[in-house]
Coordinates of C-alpha atoms and ligand atoms in Angstrom, one line a residue:
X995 CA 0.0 0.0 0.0
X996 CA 3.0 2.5 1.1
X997 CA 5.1 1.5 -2.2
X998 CA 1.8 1.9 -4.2
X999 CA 1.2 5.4 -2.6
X1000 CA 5.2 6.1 -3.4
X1001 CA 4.9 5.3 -6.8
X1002 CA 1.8 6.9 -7.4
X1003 CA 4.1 10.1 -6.5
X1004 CA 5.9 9.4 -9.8
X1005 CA 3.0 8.6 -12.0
X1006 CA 0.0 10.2 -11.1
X1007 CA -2.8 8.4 -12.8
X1008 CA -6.4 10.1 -13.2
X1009 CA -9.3 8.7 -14.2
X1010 CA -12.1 11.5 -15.1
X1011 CA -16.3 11.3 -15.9
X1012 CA -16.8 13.8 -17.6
X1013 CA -20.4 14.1 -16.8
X1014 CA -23.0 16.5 -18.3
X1015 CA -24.0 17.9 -14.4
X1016 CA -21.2 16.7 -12.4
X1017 CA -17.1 16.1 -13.1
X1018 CA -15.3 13.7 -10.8
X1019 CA -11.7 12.4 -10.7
X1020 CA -10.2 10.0 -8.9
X1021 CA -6.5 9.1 -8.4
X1022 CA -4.9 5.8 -8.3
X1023 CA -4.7 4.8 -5.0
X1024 CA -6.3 7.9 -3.4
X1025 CA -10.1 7.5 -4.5
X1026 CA -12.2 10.6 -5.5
X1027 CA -10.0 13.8 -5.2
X1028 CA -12.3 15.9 -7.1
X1029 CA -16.6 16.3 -7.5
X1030 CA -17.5 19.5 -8.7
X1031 CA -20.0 20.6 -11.0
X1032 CA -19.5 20.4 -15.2
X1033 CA -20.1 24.0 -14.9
X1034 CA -17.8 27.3 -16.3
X1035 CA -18.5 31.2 -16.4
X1036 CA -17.3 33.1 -19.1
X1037 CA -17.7 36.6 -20.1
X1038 CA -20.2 37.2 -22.2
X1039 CA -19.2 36.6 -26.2
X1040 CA -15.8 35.1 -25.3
X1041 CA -14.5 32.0 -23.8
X1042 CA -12.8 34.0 -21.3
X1043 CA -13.2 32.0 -17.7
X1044 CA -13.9 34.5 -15.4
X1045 CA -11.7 35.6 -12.8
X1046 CA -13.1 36.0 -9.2
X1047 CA -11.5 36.9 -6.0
X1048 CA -11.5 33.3 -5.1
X1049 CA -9.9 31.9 -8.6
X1050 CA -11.3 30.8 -12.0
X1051 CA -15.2 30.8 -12.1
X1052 CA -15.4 26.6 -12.5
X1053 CA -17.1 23.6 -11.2
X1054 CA -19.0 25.0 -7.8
X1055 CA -17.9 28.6 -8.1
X1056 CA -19.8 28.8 -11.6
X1057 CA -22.5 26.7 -10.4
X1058 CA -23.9 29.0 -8.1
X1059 CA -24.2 31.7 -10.8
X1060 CA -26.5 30.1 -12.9
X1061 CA -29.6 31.4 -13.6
X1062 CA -28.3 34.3 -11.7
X1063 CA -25.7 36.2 -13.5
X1064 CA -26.0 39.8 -14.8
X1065 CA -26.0 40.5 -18.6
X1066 CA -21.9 40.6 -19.3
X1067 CA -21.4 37.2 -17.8
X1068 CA -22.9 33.7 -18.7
X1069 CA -22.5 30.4 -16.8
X1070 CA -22.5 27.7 -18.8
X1071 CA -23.0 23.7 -19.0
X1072 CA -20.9 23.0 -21.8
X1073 CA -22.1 19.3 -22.0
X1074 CA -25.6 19.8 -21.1
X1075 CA -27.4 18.1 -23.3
X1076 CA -24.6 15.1 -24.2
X1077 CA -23.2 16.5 -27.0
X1078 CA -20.4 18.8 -26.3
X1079 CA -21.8 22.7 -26.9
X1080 CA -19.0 24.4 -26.6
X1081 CA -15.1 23.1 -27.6
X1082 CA -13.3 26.0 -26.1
X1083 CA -15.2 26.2 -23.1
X1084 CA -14.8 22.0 -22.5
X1085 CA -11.7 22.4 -22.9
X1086 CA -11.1 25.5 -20.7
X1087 CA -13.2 23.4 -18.1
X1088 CA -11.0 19.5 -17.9
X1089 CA -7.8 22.0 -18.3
X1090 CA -9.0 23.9 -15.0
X1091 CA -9.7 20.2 -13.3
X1092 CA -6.6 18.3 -14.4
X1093 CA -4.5 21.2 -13.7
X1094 CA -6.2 21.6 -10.0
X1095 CA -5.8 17.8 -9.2
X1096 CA -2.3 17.7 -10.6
X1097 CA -1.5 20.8 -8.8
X1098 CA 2.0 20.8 -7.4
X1099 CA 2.1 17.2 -7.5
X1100 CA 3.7 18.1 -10.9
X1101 CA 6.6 15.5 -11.1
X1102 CA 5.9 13.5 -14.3
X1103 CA 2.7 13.5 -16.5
X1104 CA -0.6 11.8 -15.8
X1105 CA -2.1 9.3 -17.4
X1106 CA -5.8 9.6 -17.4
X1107 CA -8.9 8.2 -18.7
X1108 CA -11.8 9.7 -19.6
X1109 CA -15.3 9.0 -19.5
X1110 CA -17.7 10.5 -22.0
X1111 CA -21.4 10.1 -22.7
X1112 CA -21.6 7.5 -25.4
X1113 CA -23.6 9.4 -27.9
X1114 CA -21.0 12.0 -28.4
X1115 CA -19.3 11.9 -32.3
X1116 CA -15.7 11.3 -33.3
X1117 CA -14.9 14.8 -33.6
X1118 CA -16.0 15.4 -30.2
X1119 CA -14.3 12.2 -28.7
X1120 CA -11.1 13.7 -30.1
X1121 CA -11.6 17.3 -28.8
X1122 CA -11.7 15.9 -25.5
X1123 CA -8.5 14.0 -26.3
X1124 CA -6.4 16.9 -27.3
X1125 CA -8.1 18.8 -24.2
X1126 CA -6.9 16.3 -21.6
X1127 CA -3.1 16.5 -23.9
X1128 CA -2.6 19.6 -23.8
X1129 CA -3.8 20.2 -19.9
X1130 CA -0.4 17.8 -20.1
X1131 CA -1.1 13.9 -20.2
X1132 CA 0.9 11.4 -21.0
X1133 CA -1.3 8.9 -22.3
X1134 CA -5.1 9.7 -22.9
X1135 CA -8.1 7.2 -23.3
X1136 CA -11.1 8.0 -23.6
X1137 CA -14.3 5.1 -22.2
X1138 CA -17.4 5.3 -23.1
X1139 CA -19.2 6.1 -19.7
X1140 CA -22.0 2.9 -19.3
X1141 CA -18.8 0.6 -19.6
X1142 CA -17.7 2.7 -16.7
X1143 CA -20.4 2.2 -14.9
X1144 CA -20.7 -0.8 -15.2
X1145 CA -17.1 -0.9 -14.0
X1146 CA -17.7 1.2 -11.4
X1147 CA -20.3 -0.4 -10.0
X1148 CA -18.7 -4.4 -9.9
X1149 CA -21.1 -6.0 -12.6
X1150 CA -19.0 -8.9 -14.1
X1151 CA -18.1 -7.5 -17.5
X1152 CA -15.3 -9.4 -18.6
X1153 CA -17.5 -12.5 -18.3
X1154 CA -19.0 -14.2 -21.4
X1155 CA -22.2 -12.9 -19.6
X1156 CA -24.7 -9.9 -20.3
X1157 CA -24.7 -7.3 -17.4
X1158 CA -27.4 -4.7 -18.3
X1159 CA -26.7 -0.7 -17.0
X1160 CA -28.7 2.2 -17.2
X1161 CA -26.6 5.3 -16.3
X1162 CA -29.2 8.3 -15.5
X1163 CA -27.5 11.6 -15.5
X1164 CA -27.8 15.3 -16.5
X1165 CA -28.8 15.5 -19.7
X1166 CA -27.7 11.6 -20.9
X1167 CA -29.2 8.5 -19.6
X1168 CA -27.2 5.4 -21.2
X1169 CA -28.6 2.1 -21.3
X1170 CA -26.3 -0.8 -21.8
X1171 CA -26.2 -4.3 -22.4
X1172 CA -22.2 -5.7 -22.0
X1173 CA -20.5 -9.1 -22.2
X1174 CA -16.7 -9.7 -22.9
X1175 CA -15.5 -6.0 -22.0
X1176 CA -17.4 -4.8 -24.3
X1177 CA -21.0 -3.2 -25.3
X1178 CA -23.2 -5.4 -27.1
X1179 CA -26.3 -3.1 -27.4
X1180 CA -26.7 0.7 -25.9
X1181 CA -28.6 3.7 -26.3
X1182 CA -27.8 6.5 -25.6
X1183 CA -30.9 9.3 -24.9
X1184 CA -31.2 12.3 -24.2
X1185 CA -33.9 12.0 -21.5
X1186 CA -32.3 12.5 -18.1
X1187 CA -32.4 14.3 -14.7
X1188 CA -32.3 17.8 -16.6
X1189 CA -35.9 16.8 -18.3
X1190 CA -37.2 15.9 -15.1
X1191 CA -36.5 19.2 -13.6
X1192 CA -38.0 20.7 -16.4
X1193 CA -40.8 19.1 -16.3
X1194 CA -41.5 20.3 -12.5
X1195 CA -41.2 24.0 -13.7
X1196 CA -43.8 23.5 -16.3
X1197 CA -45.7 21.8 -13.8
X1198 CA -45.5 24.8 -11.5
X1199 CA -46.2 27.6 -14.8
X1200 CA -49.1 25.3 -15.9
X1201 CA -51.2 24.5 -12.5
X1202 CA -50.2 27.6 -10.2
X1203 CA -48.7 30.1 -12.6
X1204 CA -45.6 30.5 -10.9
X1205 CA -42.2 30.3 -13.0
X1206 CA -39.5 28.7 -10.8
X1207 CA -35.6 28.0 -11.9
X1208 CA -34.1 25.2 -12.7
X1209 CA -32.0 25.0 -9.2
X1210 CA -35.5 25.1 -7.5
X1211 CA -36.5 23.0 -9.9
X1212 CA -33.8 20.5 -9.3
X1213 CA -34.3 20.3 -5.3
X1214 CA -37.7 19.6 -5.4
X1215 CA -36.9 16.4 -7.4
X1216 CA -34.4 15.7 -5.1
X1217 CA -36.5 16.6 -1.8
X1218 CA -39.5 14.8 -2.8
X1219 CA -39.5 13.1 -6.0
X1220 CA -41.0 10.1 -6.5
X1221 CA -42.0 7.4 -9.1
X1222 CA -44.4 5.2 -7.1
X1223 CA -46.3 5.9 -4.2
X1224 CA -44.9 7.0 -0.6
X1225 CA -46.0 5.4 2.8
X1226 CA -45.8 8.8 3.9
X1227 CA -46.2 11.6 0.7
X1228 CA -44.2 14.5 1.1
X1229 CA -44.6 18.5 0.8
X1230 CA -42.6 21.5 0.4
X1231 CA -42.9 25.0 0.0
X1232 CA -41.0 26.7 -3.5
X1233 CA -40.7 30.7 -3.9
X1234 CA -40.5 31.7 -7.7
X1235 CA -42.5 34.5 -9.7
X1236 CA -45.8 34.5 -10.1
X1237 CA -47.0 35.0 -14.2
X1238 CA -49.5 37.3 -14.0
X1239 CA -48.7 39.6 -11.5
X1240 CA -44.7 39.6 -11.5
X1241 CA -43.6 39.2 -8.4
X1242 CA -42.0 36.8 -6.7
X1243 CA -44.3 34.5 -4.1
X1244 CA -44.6 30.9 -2.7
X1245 CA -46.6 27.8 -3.2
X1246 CA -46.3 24.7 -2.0
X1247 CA -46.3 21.1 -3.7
X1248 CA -47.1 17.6 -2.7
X1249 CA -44.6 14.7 -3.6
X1250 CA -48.3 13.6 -5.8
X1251 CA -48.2 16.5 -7.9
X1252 CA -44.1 16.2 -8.8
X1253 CA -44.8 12.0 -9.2
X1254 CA -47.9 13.5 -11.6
X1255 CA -44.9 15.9 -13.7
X1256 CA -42.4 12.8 -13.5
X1257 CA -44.6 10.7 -15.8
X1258 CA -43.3 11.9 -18.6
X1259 CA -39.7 12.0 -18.8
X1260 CA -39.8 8.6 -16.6
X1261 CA -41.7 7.1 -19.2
X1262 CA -39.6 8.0 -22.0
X1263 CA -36.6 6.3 -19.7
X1264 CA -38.4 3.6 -19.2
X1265 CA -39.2 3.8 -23.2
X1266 CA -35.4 3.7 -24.0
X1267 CA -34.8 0.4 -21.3
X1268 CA -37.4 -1.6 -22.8
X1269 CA -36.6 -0.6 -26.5
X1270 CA -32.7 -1.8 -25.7
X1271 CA -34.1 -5.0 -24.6
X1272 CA -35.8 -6.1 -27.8
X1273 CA -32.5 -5.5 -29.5
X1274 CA -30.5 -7.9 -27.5
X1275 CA -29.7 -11.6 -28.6
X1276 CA -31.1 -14.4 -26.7
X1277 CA -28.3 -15.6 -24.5
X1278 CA -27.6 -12.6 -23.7
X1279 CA -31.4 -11.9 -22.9
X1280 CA -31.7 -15.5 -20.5
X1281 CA -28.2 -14.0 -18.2
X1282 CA -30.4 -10.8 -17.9
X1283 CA -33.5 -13.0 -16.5
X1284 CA -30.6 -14.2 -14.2
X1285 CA -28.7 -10.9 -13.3
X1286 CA -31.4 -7.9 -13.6
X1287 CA -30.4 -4.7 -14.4
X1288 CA -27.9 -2.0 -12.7
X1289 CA -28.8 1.7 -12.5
X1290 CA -26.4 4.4 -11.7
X1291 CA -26.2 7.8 -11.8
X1292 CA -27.6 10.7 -9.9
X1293 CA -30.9 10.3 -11.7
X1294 CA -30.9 6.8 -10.3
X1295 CA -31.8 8.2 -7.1
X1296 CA -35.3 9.4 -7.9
X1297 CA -37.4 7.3 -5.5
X1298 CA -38.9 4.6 -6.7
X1299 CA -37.5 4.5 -10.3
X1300 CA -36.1 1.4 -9.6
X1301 CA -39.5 -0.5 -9.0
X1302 CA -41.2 1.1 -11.6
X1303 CA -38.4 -0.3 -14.0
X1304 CA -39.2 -3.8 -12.5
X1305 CA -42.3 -3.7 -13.1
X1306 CA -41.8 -2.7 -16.9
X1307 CA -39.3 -5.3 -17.3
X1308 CA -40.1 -8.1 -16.0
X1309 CA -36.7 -8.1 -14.6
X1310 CA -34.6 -7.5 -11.1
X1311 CA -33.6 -4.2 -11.0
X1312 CA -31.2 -2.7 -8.2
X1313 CA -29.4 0.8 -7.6
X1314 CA -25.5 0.3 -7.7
X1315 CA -24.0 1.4 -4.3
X1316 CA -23.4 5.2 -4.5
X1317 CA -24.6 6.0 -8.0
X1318 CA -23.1 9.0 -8.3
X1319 CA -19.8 8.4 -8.4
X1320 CA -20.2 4.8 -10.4
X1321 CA -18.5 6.0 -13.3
X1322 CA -15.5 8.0 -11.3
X1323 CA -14.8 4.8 -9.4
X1324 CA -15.0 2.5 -12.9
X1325 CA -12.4 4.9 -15.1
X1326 CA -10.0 4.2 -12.2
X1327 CA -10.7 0.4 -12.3
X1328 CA -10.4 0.9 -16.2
X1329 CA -7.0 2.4 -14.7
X1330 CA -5.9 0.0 -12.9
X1331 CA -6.0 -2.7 -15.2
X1332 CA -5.0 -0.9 -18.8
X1333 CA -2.0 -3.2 -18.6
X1334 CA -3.5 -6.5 -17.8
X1335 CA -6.9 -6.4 -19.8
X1336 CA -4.9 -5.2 -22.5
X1337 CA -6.2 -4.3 -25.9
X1338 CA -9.4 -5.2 -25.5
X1339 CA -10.0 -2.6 -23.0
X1340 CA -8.1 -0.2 -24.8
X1341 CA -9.6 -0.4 -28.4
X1342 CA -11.0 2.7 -28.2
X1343 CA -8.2 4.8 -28.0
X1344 CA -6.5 2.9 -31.3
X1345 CA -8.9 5.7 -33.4
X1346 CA -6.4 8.4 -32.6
Ligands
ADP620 P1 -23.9 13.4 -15.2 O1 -23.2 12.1 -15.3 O2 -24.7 13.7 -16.4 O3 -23.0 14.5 -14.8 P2 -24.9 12.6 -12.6 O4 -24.8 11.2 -12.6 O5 -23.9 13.4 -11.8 O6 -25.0 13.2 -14.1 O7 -26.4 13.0 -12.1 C1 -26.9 14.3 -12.0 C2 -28.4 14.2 -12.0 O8 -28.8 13.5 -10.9 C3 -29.0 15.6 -11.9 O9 -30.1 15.7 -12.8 C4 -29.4 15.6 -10.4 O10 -30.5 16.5 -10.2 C5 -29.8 14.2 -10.2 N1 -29.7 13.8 -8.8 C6 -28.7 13.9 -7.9 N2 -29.1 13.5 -6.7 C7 -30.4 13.1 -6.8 C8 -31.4 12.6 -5.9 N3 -31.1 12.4 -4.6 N4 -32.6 12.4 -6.3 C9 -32.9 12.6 -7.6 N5 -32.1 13.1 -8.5 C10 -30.8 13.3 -8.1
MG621 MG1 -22.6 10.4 -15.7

């Protein structure tokens, strides 16, 4: 453990997820080191990070302004919908992380692996790769984030066996079907945690005519979101502005009402896992009777989602242990074995 800790002074290896909400990075031998938002404010017009008394306007900092900055600056989610929006500002964004984990560690250069949503194209694959080079790796490779997951949260990939994963983030939710290392069927949608918030503030504009922001919107789902019915349903007050008159007030919702606003984007989920199924061969369908299906991901969290996913299926369906930081802890298995899985975990960086 010491000597591994002594090398890992030499060669610092990272593994990052490069999520759509949230970016984490763990080190070899040290865990998570890093968890902030996927979030970066620029000025207005410019990919100029913004400078605040505190340092560069990333991750938390930026967070906090969104929704909330005056008209010369703009915080932005560069990733938020699963495709990358905005090179410069990506790029501006892993440079900021690698650089902060690396710090004054700075003896030789890292070797990191990224995880990206699957859906994103070739071009953007590789803008990520020259990012995470020129923010000064060593070796880059880039995972596509449900085989991550799955790493992450212990399903038995490199067995001649499907594990099924369903990743629910930001703005992506992957579904998955993997045997031997690799993907045999996936989609990737963009349906995820962002859609559900969404759908609470149109909930709110529609029955009480109050516009709330995306934050509020977010901790509601988070507070008292639910899928399925609750022994004990749940209320909470949320302040926003009222349509017709302009000004800001209160209302209060039920844990019904946001269950009633989650039917939507849930169902299209559920849509996406059930349409991955029907693509799958037939061994691979009769392990899934046998092993069920994994979620992970923040979205994973909503309460409930995993029963009503049961029930669609047909099928077992259990949250991975910490969801959140699934993929974080699979690109740092994905680390930790690059040399003994060999090439067939390591296929994907061959394209560059
Ligand atoms: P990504 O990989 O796209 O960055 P994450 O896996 O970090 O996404 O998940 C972020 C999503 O999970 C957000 O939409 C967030 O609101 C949601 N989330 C986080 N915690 C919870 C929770 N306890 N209940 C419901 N949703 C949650
Ligand atoms: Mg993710």
């Amino acid at each position: 453990m010491f000597l591994r800790r002594l090398m890992g002074l030499f060669s610092l290896d990272m593994g990052i997820d490069l999520g759509t909400c949230n970016t984490l990075v763990c080190v070899r031998g040290e865990g998570i080191v890093l968890n902030e938002p996927s979030v970066v404010a620029v000025r207005k017009g410019t990919n100029e990070v913004l400078d605040t008394p505190d340092g560069k306007a990333v991750g938390l900092a930026a967070k906090e302004m969104l929704g909330r900055t005056p008209g010369s600056i703009s915080a932005v989610r560069p990733l938020k919908d699963g495709v990358i929006a905005d090179f410069d500002i990506t790029q501006a964004m892993l440079d900021y992380f690698i650089k902060k984990v690396h710090g004054n560690r700075g003896l030789a250069h890292p070797r990191v692996v990224v995880a990206v949503p699957s859906g994103i194209t070739a071009v953007e694959k590789r803008a990520v790769y020259n990012s995470a080079e020129r923010a000064g790796a060593r070796r880059v490779h880039i995972v596509e984030e449900p085989k991550a997951a799955a790493l992450g949260a212990g399903l038995p990939i490199h067995e001649p066996r499907a594990s099924m994963i369903v990743d629910i983030g930001g703005g992506t939710t992957e579904v998955a079907v993997m045997t031997l290392l690799d993907i045999a069927v996936c989609t990737s949608m963009r349906v995820a945690g962002d859609d559900m918030d969404e759908a609470i503030m149109n909930y709110m504009r529609r029955t009480y005519n109050l516009m709330i922001g995306p934050q509020t919107a977010e901790n509601v789902k988070i507070q008292i979101g639910s899928t399925s019915v609750l022994e004990d349903e749940l209320k909470m007050e949320v302040k926003g502005r009222d349509m017709i008159s302009g000004l800001p007030r209160r209302a209060m919702i039920t844990s019904e009402e946001v269950r009633e606003a989650l039917k939507e984007p849930v169902g299209q989920i559920i849509e996406g896992v059930l349409h991955t199924l029907e693509q799958i061969e037939p061994e691979l369908a009769a392990d899934l009777v046998d092993n069920g299906i994994t979620l992970a991901g923040g979205g994973a969290l909503v309460r409930g989602l995993d029963q009503v996913i049961a029930k669609a299926s047909g099928l077992d369906v259990r949250v991975a242990d910490d969801p959140l930081t699934c993929v974080a802890r699979g690109t740092s298995e994905y680390l930790e074995n690059l040399d003994e899985w060999g090439p067939a975990l390591e296929t994907d960086e061959d394209e560059y």
